[in-house]
Coordinates of C-alpha atoms and ligand atoms in Angstrom, one line a residue:
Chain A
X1438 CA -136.5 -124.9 -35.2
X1439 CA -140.0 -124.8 -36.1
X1440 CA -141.5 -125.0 -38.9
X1441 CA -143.1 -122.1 -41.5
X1442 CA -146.6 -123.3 -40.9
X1443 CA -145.8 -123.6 -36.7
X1444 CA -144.5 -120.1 -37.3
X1445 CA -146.4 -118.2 -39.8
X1446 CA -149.8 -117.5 -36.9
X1447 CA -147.3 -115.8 -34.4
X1448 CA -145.4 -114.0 -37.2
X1449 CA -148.4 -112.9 -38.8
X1450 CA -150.3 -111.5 -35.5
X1451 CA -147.0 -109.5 -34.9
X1452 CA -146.7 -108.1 -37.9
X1453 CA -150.4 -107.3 -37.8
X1454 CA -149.7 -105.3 -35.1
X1455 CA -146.4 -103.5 -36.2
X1456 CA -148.9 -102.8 -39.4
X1457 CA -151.4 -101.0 -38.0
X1458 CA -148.7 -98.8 -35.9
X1459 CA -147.9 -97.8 -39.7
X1460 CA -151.3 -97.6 -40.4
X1461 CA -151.4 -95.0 -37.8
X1462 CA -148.4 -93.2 -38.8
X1463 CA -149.6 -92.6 -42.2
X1464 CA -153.3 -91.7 -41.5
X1465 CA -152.1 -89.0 -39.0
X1466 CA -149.3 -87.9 -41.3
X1467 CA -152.0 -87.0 -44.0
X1468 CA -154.6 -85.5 -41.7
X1469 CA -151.7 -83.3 -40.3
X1470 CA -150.0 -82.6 -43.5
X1471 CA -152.8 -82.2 -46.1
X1472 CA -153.8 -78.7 -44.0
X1473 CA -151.0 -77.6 -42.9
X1474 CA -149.5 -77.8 -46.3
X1475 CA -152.1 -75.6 -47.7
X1476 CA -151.1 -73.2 -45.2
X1477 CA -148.1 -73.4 -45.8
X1478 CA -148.3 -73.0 -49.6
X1479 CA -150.2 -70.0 -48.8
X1480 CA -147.7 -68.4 -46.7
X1481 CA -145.1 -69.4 -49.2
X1482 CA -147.6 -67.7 -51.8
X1483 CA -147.7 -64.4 -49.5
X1484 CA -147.6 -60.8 -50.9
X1485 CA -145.9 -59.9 -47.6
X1486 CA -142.2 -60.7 -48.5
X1487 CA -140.9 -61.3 -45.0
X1488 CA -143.7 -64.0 -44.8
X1489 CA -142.8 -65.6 -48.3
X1490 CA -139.3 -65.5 -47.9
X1491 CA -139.3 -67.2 -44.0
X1492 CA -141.8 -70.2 -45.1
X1493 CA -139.7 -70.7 -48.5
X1494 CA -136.8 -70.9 -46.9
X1495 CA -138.1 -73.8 -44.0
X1496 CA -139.6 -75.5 -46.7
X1497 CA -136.0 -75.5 -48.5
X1498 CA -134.3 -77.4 -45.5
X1499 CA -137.1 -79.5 -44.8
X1500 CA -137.0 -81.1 -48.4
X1501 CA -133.4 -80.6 -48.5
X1502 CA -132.3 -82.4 -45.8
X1503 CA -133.1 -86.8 -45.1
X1504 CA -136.1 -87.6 -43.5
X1505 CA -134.4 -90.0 -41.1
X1506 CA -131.9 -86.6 -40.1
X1507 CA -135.8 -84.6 -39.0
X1508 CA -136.8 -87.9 -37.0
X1509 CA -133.5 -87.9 -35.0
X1510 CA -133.3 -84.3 -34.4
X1511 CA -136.5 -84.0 -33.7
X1512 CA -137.1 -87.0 -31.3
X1513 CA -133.4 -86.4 -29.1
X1514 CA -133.2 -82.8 -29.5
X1515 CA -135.3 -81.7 -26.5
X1516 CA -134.0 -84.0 -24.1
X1517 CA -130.4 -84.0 -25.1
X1518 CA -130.4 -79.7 -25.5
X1519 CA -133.1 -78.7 -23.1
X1520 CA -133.2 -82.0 -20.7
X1521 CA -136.7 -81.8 -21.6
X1522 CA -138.0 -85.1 -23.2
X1523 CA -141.3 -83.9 -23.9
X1524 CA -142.2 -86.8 -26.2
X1525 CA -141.8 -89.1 -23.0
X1526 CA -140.4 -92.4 -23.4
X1527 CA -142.1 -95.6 -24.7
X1528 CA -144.0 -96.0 -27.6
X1529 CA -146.6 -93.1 -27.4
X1530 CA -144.2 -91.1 -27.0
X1531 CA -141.9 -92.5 -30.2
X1532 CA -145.1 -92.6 -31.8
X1533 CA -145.8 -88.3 -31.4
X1534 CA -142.3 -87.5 -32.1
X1535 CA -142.6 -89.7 -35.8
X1536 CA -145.9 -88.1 -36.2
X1537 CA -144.4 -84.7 -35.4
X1538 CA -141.4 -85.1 -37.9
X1539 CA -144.1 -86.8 -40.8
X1540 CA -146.3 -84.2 -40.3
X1541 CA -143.7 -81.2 -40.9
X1542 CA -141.8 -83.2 -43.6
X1543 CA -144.6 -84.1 -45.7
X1544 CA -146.6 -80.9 -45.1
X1545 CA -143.6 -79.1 -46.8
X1546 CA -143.6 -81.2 -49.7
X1547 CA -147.7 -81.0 -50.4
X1548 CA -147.4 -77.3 -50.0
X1549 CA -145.3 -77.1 -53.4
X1550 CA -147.6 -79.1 -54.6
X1551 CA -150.7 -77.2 -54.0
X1552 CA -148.7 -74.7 -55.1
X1553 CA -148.0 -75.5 -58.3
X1554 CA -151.7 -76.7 -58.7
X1555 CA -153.1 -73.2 -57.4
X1556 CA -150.5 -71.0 -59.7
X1557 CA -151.2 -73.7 -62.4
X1558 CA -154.7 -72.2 -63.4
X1559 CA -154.5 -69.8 -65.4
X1560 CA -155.3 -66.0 -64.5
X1561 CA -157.9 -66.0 -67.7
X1562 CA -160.2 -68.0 -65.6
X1563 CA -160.3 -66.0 -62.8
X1564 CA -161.0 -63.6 -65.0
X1565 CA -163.8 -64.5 -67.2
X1566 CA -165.5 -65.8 -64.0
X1567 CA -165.1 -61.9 -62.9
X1568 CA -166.1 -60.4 -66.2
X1569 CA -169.8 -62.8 -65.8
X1570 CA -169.8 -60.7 -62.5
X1571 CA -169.1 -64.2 -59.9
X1572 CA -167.9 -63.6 -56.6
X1573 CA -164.1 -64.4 -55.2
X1574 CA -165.9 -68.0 -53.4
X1575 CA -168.1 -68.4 -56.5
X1576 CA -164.9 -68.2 -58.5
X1577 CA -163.2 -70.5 -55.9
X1578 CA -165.1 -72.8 -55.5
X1579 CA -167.0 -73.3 -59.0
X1580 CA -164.4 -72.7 -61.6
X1581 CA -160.6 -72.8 -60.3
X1582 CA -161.1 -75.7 -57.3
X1583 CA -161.8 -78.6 -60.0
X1584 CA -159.2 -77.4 -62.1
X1585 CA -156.6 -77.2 -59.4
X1586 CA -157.8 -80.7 -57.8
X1587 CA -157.1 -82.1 -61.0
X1588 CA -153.3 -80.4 -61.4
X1589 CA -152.5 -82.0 -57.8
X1590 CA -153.6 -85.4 -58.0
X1591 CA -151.4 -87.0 -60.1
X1592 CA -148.1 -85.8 -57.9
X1593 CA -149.9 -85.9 -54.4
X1594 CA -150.4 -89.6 -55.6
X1595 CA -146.9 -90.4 -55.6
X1596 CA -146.0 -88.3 -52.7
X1597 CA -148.7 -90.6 -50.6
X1598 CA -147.5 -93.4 -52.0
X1599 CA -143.8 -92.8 -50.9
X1600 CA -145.8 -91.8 -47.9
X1601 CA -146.4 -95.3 -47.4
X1602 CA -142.8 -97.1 -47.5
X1603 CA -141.4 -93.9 -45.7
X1604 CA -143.4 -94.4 -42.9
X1605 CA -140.4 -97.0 -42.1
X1606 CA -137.9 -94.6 -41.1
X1607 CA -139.9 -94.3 -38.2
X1608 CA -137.5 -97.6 -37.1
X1609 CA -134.5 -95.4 -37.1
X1610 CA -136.0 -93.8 -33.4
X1611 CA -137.6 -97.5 -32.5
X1612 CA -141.2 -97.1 -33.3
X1613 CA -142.8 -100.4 -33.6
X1614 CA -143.8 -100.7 -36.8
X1615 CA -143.8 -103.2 -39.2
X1616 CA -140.2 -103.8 -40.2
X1617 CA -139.2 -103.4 -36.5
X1618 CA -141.9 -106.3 -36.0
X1619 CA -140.2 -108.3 -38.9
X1620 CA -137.0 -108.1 -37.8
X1621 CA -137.7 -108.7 -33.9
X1622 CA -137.7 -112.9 -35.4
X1623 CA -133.9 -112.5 -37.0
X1624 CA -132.9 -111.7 -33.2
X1625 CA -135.5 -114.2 -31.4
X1626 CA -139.0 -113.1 -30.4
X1627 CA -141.7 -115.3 -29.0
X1628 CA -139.5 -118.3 -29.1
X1629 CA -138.8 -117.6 -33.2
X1630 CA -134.9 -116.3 -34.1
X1631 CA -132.3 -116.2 -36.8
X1632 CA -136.0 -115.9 -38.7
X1633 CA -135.4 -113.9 -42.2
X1634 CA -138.9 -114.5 -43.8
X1635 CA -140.5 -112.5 -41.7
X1636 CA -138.5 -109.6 -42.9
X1637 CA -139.3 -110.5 -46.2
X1638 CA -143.2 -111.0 -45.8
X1639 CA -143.2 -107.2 -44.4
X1640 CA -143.1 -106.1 -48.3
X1641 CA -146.5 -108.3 -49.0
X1642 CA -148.2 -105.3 -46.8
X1643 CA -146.4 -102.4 -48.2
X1644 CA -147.1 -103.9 -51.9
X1645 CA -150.7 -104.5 -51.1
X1646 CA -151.4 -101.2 -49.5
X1647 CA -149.7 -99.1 -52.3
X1648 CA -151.2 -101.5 -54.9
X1649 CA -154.9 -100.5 -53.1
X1650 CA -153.3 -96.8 -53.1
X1651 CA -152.6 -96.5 -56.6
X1652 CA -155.9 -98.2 -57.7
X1653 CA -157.8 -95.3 -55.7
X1654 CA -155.6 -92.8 -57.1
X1655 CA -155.8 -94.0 -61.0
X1656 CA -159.4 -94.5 -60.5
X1657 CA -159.8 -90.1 -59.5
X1658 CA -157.2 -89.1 -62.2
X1659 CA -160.1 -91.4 -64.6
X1660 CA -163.1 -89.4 -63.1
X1661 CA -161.6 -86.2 -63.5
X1662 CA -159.9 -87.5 -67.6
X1663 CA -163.3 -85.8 -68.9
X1664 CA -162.0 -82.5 -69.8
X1665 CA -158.2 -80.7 -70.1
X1666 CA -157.3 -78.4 -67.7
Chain B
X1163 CA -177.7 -39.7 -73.8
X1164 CA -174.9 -42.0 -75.1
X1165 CA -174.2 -45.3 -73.6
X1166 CA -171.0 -44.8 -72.5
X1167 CA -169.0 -41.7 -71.4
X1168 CA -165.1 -42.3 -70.9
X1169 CA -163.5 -39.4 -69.7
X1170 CA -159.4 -38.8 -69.6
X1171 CA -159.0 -42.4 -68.7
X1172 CA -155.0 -42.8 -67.6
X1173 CA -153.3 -45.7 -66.4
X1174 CA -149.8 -46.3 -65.8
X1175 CA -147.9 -49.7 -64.7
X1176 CA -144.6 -49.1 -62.5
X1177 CA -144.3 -46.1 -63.7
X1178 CA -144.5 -46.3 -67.3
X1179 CA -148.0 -44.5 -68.9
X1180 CA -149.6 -46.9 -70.8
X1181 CA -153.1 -44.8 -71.0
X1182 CA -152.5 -40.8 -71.3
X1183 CA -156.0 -39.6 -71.5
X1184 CA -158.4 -41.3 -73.7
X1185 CA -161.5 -40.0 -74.3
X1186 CA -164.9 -41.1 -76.0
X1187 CA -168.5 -41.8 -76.2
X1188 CA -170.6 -44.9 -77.5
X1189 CA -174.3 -44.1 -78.3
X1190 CA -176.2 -47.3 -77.7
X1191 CA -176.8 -50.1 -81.0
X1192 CA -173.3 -48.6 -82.0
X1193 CA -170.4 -50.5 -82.9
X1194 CA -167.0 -48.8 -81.8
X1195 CA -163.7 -50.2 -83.2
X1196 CA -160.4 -49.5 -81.7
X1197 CA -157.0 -50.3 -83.7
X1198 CA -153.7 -49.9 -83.6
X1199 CA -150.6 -51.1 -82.7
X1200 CA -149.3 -54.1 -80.0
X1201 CA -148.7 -52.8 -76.8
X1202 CA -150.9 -49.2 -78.0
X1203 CA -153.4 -49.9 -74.6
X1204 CA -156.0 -51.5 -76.4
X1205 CA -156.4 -53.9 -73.7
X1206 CA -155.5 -52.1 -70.8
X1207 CA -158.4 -50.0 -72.1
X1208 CA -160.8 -52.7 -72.3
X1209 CA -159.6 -54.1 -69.0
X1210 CA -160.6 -50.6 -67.3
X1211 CA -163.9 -50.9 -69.0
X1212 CA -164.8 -54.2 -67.3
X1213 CA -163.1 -53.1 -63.8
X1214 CA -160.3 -55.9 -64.4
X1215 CA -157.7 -52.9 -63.8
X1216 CA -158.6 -49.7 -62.2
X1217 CA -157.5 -46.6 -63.9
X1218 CA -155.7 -44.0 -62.1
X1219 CA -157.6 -40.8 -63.2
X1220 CA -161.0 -40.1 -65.0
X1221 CA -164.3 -41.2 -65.2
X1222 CA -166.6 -44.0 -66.7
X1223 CA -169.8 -43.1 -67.1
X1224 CA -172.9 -45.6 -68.4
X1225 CA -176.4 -44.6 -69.1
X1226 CA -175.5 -41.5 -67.1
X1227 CA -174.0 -43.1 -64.1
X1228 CA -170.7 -42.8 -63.1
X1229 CA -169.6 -46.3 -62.6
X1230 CA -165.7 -45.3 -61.9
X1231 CA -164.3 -42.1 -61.2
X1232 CA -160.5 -41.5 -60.3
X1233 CA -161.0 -39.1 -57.8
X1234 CA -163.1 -40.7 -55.3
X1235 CA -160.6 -43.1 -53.5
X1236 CA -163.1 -44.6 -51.7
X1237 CA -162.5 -48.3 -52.7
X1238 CA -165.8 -50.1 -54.1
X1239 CA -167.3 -52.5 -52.0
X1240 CA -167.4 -56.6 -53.8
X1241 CA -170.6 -55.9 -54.5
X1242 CA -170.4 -52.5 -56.6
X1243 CA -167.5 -53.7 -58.1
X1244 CA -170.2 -56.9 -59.2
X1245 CA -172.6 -54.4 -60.4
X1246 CA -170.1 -52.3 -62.3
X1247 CA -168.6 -55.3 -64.1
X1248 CA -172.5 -56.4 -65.0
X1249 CA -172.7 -53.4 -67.5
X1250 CA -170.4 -54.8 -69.4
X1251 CA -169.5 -58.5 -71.1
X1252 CA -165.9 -59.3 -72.1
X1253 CA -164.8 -62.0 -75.3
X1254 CA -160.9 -62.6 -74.6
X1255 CA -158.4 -63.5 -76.8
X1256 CA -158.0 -66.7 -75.6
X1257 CA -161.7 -67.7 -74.8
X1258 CA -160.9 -68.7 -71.1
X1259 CA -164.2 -71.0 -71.7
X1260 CA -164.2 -73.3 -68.3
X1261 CA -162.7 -76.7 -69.3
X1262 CA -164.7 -78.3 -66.5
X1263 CA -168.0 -77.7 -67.6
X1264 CA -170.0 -78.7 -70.8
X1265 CA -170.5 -75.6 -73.7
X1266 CA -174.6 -75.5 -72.2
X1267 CA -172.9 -75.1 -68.4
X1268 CA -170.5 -72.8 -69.7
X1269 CA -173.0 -70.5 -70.6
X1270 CA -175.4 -71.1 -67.6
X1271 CA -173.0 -71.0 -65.0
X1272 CA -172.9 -67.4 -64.4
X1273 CA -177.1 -66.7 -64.7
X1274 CA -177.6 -69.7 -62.7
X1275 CA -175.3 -68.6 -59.5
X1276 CA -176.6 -65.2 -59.6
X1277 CA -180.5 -66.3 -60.3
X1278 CA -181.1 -64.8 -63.1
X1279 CA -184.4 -66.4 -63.6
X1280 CA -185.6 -69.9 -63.4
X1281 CA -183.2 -73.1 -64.3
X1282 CA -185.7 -74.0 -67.2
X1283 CA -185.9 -70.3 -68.4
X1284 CA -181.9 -69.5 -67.7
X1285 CA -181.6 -72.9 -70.1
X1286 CA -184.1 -72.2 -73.0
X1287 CA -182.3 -68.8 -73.1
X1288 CA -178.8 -70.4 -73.0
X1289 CA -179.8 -72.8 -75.9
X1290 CA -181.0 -69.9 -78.0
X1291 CA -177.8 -68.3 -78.0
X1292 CA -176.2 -71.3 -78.9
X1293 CA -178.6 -71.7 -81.8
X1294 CA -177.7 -68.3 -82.4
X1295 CA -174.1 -68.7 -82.8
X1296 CA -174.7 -72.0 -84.8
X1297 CA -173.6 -74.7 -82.2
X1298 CA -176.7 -76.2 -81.3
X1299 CA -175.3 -79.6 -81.6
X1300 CA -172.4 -79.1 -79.5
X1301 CA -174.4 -78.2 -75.9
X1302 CA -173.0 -81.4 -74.4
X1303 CA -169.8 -81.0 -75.7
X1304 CA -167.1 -80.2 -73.8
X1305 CA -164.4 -77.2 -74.3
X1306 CA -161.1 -79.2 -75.3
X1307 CA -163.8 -81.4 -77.9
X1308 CA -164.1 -78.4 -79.8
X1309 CA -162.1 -76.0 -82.3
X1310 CA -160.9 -72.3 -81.4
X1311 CA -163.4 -71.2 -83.7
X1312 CA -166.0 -73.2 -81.6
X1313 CA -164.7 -71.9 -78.6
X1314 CA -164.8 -68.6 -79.4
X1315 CA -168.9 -68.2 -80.2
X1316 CA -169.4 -70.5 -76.7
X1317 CA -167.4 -67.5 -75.3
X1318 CA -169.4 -65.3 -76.8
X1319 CA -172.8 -66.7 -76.2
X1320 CA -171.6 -67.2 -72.7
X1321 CA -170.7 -63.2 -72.3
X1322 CA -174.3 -62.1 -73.6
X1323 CA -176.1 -64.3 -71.4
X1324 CA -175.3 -62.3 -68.6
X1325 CA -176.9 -59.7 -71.0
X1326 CA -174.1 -56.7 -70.9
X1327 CA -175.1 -53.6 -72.3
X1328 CA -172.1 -53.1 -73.7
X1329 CA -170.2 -56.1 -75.0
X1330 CA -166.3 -55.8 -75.8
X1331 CA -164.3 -58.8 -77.8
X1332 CA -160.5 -58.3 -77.7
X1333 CA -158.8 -59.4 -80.2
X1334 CA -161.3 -62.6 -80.5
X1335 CA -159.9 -63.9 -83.7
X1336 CA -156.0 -63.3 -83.0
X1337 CA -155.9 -67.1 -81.8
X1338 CA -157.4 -68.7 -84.3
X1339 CA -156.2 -70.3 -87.5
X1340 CA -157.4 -68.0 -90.5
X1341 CA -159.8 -70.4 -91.6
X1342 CA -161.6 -69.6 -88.8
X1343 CA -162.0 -66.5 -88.4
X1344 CA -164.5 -66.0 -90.6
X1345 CA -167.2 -68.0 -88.5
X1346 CA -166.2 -65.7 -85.4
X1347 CA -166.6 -62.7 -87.4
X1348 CA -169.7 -63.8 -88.6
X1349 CA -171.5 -64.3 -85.1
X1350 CA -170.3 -60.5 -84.8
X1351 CA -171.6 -58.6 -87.4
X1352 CA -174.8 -60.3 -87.0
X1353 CA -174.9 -58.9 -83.1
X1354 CA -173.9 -55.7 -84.6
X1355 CA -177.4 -56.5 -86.6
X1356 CA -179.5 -56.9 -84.1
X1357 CA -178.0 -53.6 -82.7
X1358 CA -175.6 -55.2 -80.5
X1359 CA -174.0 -51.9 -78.7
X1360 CA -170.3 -53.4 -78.8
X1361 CA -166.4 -52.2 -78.8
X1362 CA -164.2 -54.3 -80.5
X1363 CA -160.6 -54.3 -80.4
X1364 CA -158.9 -56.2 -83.9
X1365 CA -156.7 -56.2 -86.3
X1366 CA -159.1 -57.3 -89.1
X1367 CA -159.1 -54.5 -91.4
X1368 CA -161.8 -55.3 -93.8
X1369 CA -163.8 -56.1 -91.0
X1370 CA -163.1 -53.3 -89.3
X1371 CA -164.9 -50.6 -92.1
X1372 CA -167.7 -53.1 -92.6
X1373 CA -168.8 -53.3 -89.2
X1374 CA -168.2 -50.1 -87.1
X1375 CA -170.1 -46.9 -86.9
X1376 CA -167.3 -45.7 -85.3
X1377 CA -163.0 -46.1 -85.0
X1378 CA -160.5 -45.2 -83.0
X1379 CA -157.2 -45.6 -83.7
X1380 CA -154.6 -46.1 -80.4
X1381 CA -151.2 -45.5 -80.6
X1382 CA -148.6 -45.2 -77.8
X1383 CA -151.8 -45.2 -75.2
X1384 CA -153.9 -41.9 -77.2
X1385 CA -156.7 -41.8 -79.6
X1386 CA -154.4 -40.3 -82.5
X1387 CA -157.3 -40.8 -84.5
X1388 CA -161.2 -41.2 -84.9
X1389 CA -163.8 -41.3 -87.0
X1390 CA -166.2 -43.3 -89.4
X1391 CA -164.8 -46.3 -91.5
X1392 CA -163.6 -44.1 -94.0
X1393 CA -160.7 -43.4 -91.8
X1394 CA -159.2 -46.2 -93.2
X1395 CA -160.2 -45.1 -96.7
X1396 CA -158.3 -41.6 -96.2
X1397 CA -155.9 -41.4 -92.9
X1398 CA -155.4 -37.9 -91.4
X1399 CA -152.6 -38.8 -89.5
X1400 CA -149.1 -40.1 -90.3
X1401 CA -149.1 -42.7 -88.0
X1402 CA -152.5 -43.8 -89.2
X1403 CA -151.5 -44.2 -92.5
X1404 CA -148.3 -46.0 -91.0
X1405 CA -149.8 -48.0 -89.3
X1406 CA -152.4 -48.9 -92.3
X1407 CA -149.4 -49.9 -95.0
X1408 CA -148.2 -52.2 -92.6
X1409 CA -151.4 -54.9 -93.6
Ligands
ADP1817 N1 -150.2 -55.8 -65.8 C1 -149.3 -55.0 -66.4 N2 -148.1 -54.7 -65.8 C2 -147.2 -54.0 -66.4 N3 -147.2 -53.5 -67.7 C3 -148.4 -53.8 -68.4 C4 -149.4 -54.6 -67.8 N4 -150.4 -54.8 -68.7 C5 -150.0 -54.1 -69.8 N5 -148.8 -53.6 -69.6 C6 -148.0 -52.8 -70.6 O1 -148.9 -51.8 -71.1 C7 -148.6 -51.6 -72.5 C8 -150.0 -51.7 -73.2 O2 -150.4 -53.0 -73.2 P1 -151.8 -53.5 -73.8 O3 -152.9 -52.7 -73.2 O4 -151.8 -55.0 -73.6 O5 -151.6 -53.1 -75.3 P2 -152.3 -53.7 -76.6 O6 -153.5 -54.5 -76.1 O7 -152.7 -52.5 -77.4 O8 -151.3 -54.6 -77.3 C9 -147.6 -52.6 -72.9 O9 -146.4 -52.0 -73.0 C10 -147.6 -53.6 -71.8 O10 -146.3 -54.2 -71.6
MG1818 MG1 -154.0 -56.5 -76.5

């Protein structure tokens, strides 16, 4: 058996590599879901009752049901029921079914969010920015977007944050991530097996990229500590 | 010509009336009081005033123009209902000052979006009302820095900046500690000086006689009475004097 130091340049460069597929994961996970969660939050918000009820109720078996269930489901589904794979096989096509099951989990979960953050403002500011005679977008965007930014910070910064570990379960359907790159040595890869620490060394990236996560987030919730909302 | 025509305003919610016909005038530099009971309509009134509710029949008329009438179904355009709302300033019970913004950018917000004048003039104006209502040293302040008292004159030095021609304070002591009304009060009778045309909805009876030309007393959405201050002196009505033994 080698030794740590023979190892540790191979290990590394793997990992590296199942990292950034992580990376990935979770930069195309917010891009989708940070939208599509406002729309959804809006439908879920709806005056048009058939509209409210349908969205509330998908966004009730999305959060209510595992993560790792959606990936599954989501990823065998067409090919087992229709014998249509239309992810295709490999990792591109691994890769699209994660991002499709990410996207639609998390977007569900950052609509409540906004929610709460939009129905968190009170009507009276609305209303004195009507009374001073301000447009609907003045009113938007000058008086209730702050105040609403501010309300969804703090919980959309743990929700990205969990963001970042749960980008993991993407193993459960083989995507090549960082785990699946750790734990390739415990079975034998590039002449390394029966290899735990690489396993191990996996958490150093999730610890530093949350700890940069957190520092970004604490440093907003500080710029926006100037008044009480 | 007065100031303000309302004409058998009525309003109901689901069903239930909660306006049932009120009708009055304001001649301008007046000061018009409305009392009388929670849940009377006092704000629902007020709230049709400043287009924040639409009424279901009647008309409001100011300076001779009929701003809202109940017949025409026509719905205003954003922009009429802008102008409508312009006529009039609204103090709320609760200030609603925005949190984001210092006590000088509360009060400049509003002039500076819809350019009322320059940024230097729109500022020496907005530091005059604060002078005005005695918080000079508080322009860089922010809202939650300062007490409800406090609040309440940056509310109300932020309302006649957009320079209403009729300004209307509901209830603008109500949330405030007693020891502080008086400082609200005080910003108010010295509008009503300078000949401030105003309608002010309170419960502050004293207040009430000193300042108004004019009261009307609301109960179960109708003017059940009105008159001068001395209405509170010598109640017509039963419900009136009710309501008066009850402070
Ligand atoms: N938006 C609303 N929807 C339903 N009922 C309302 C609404 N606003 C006011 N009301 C009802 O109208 C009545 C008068 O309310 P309001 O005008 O606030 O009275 P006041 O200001 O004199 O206490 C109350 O019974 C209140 O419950
Ligand atoms: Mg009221």
């Amino acid at each position: 058996m080698d030794t740590f130091f023979e190892q540790f340049p191979i290990v590394f460069q793997a990992l590296n590599v199942g990292f950034l597929q992580t990376l990935k994961l979770f930069a195309v996970t917010l891009l989708g879901a940070l939208p599509l969660g406002l729309i959804i939050s809006f439908g879920s918000m709806s005056k048009f009752k058939p509209l409210s009820a349908v969205v509330r109720v998908f966004v009730w078996i999305i959060r209510g049901t595992p993560l790792m269930l959606q990936l599954l489901i989501i990823y065998f589904f067409p090919g087992l029921v229709f014998n249509n794979p239309i992810w295709g096989g490999g990792e591109d096509g691994r890769f699209i079914a994660s991002a499709v099951a990410f996207i639609l989990n998390y977007a569900c979960y950052f609509s409540e969010i906004y929610r709460g953050g939009i129905q968190g403002v009170p009507i009276g500011q609305q209303e004195a920015g009507q009374v001073l005679g301000l447009s609907k977008s003045q009113i938007f965007f000058k008086i209730t977007l702050l105040q609403m930014i501010k309300r969804i910070v703090p919980p959309m910064s743990n929700e990205i944050i969990t963001l970042v570990k749960d980008t993991s379960l993407a193993r459960i359907i083989a995507l090549q991530e960082v785990i699946w790159a750790g734990q390739a040595f415990m079975k034998g890869s590039q002449g390394i097996s029966g290899a735990i620490w690489p396993l191990f060394f996996t958490g150093v990236y999730y610890l530093i990229f949350s700890g940069i996560l957190s520092l970004l987030f604490s440093y907003v919730e500080k710029k926006l500590s100037y008044f009480k909302a | 010509m007065a100031i303000l025509e309302v004409k058998d305003i009525r309003k109901s919610f689901d069903n239930t009336e909660v306006l049932k016909g009120i009708d009055f005038t304001l001649e301008e530099g007046q000061v018009l009081t409305i009392i009388g009971s929670s849940g009377s309509g006092k704000t629902t009134l007020l709230r049709c005033l400043n287009s924040l509710e639409f009424a279901d029949k009647g008309q409001i008329i100011v300076d001779g123009n009929v701003i809202f009438d109940g017949e025409n179904t026509k719905r205003l355009s954003e922009s009429e209902l802008r102008n409508n709302r312009l006529h009039f300033g609204l103090v709320f019970q609760s200030f609603n000052l925005f949190p984001q913004y210092s006590v000088l950018e509360n009060i400049t917000l509003a002039p500076k979006l819809l350019n009322k004048g320059t940024k230097e003039e729109i500022e020496k104006e907005a530091l005059e009302l604060l002078e005005s209502v005695g918080l000079s040293e508080k322009k860089d302040n922010y809202p939650c820095e300062l007490s409800g008292g406090q609040q309440q004159r940056v509310a109300i030095a932020r309302a006649l900046a957009m320079k209403p021609r009729i300004l209307c304070f509901d209830e603008p002591t109500s949330a405030l500690d007693p020891e502080l009304t008086g400082e609200v009060l005080k910003v108010i009778r010295s509008l009503a000086d300078k000949r401030m045309t105003m309608i002010i909805v309170t419960h502050e009876m004293t207040f009430a006689h000193d300042v108004s030309d004019k009261l009307i007393f609301m109960d179960n959405g109708v003017i059940a009475e009105e008159g001068g201050p001395d209405i509170l002196e010598n109640p017509s009505s039963d419900r009136l004097k009710a309501f008066l033994t009850s402070f």
